Amino acid sequence: FKPDIAQHQKLPVVYWLSGLTCTDENFSQKAGAFQAACDNKVVLVMPDTSPRGEGVPDEEPKVYDFGVGAGFYLNATTEKYKKHYN
């Protein structure tokens, strides 16, 4: 998110990584981050840190802290996880 003032001047950037069971929308919309970014003249970068899509590996038993939408941000290198966890 870039406040309008970013068209006329360089602004600092804040990176927000959502935590477990959250998405970028929890921060951007529910917490009022867009207005705060405008008020404080900062750019927000809010990547979705949770794996999405078909074929996301999950663990048994299926629990909230691993798998689709789990909210982990990492750079997986093993074959099983590298497609969705990076």
mmCIF file of C-alpha atoms in Angstrom:
data_model
loop_
_atom_site.group_PDB
_atom_site.id
_atom_site.type_symbol
_atom_site.label_atom_id
_atom_site.label_comp_id
_atom_site.label_asym_id
_atom_site.label_seq_id
_atom_site.Cartn_x
_atom_site.Cartn_y
_atom_site.Cartn_z
ATOM 1 C CA PHE A 1 0.000 0.000 0.000
ATOM 2 C CA LYS A 2 1.319 3.404 -0.983
ATOM 3 C CA PRO A 3 -0.188 6.564 0.491
ATOM 4 C CA ASP A 4 -0.905 9.264 -2.102
ATOM 5 C CA ILE A 5 2.020 11.336 -0.815
ATOM 6 C CA ALA A 6 4.372 8.605 -2.118
ATOM 7 C CA GLN A 7 3.876 10.039 -5.616
ATOM 8 C CA HIS A 8 5.766 13.152 -4.542
ATOM 9 C CA GLN A 9 8.352 11.950 -2.040
ATOM 10 C CA LYS A 10 10.254 8.847 -0.932
ATOM 11 C CA LEU A 11 8.739 7.141 2.078
ATOM 12 C CA PRO A 12 10.051 4.503 4.480
ATOM 13 C CA VAL A 13 8.708 0.968 4.100
ATOM 14 C CA VAL A 14 7.195 -1.233 6.789
ATOM 15 C CA TYR A 15 7.083 -4.995 6.125
ATOM 16 C CA TRP A 16 4.286 -6.812 7.941
ATOM 17 C CA LEU A 17 4.351 -10.608 8.179
ATOM 18 C CA SER A 18 1.092 -11.926 9.584
ATOM 19 C CA GLY A 19 1.275 -14.598 12.229
ATOM 20 C CA LEU A 20 -0.381 -17.917 12.791
ATOM 21 C CA THR A 21 -4.006 -18.108 11.574
ATOM 22 C CA CYS A 22 -3.903 -14.531 10.228
ATOM 23 C CA THR A 23 -3.715 -13.042 6.769
ATOM 24 C CA ASP A 24 -2.540 -9.685 5.515
ATOM 25 C CA GLU A 25 -6.176 -8.553 5.792
ATOM 26 C CA ASN A 26 -6.180 -8.863 9.585
ATOM 27 C CA PHE A 27 -3.603 -6.103 9.687
ATOM 28 C CA SER A 28 -4.563 -3.997 6.692
ATOM 29 C CA GLN A 29 -8.313 -3.837 7.161
ATOM 30 C CA LYS A 30 -9.230 -4.828 10.688
ATOM 31 C CA ALA A 31 -6.401 -2.896 12.342
ATOM 32 C CA GLY A 32 -6.799 0.206 10.186
ATOM 33 C CA ALA A 33 -3.287 -0.019 8.771
ATOM 34 C CA PHE A 34 -4.039 1.964 5.622
ATOM 35 C CA GLN A 35 -5.088 5.050 7.557
ATOM 36 C CA ALA A 36 -2.117 4.652 9.904
ATOM 37 C CA ALA A 37 0.213 4.413 6.900
ATOM 38 C CA CYS A 38 -1.205 7.645 5.497
ATOM 39 C CA ASP A 39 -0.997 9.397 8.868
ATOM 40 C CA ASN A 40 2.618 8.306 9.393
ATOM 41 C CA LYS A 41 3.754 8.567 5.760
ATOM 42 C CA VAL A 42 4.965 4.992 5.330
ATOM 43 C CA VAL A 43 4.555 2.389 2.593
ATOM 44 C CA LEU A 44 3.192 -0.996 3.696
ATOM 45 C CA VAL A 45 4.300 -4.329 2.241
ATOM 46 C CA MET A 46 2.040 -7.132 3.474
ATOM 47 C CA PRO A 47 2.702 -10.437 1.684
ATOM 48 C CA ASP A 48 0.441 -13.388 2.318
ATOM 49 C CA THR A 49 2.708 -15.665 4.332
ATOM 50 C CA SER A 50 0.454 -18.719 4.274
ATOM 51 C CA PRO A 51 0.550 -21.500 1.696
ATOM 52 C CA ARG A 52 -2.462 -21.511 -0.622
ATOM 53 C CA GLY A 53 -3.769 -23.521 -3.540
ATOM 54 C CA GLU A 54 -4.095 -27.135 -4.516
ATOM 55 C CA GLY A 55 -1.682 -29.764 -3.309
ATOM 56 C CA VAL A 56 -0.415 -28.022 -0.174
ATOM 57 C CA PRO A 57 1.148 -30.725 1.986
ATOM 58 C CA ASP A 58 -0.405 -31.081 5.415
ATOM 59 C CA GLU A 59 0.447 -33.195 8.395
ATOM 60 C CA GLU A 60 -1.667 -35.748 10.230
ATOM 61 C CA PRO A 61 -3.590 -35.009 12.266
ATOM 62 C CA LYS A 62 -4.752 -31.904 10.413
ATOM 63 C CA VAL A 63 -4.309 -29.060 12.858
ATOM 64 C CA TYR A 64 -4.464 -25.287 12.558
ATOM 65 C CA ASP A 65 -0.729 -24.695 12.920
ATOM 66 C CA PHE A 66 0.465 -26.473 9.782
ATOM 67 C CA GLY A 67 -0.797 -26.632 6.216
ATOM 68 C CA VAL A 68 -3.116 -24.354 4.266
ATOM 69 C CA GLY A 69 -3.452 -20.947 5.882
ATOM 70 C CA ALA A 70 -1.131 -21.782 8.751
ATOM 71 C CA GLY A 71 0.724 -18.488 8.626
ATOM 72 C CA PHE A 72 4.307 -19.674 8.576
ATOM 73 C CA TYR A 73 6.875 -17.812 6.520
ATOM 74 C CA LEU A 74 9.941 -19.805 5.542
ATOM 75 C CA ASN A 75 12.068 -20.824 2.626
ATOM 76 C CA ALA A 76 11.524 -24.526 2.210
ATOM 77 C CA THR A 77 14.007 -26.440 0.108
ATOM 78 C CA THR A 78 12.816 -30.044 0.414
ATOM 79 C CA GLU A 79 10.795 -31.412 -2.481
ATOM 80 C CA LYS A 80 7.615 -31.959 -0.454
ATOM 81 C CA TYR A 81 7.370 -28.358 0.750
ATOM 82 C CA LYS A 82 9.309 -26.060 -1.599
ATOM 83 C CA LYS A 83 6.394 -25.318 -3.941
ATOM 84 C CA HIS A 84 4.084 -23.839 -1.276
ATOM 85 C CA TYR A 85 6.383 -22.865 1.599
ATOM 86 C CA ASN A 86 8.709 -20.200 0.256
#
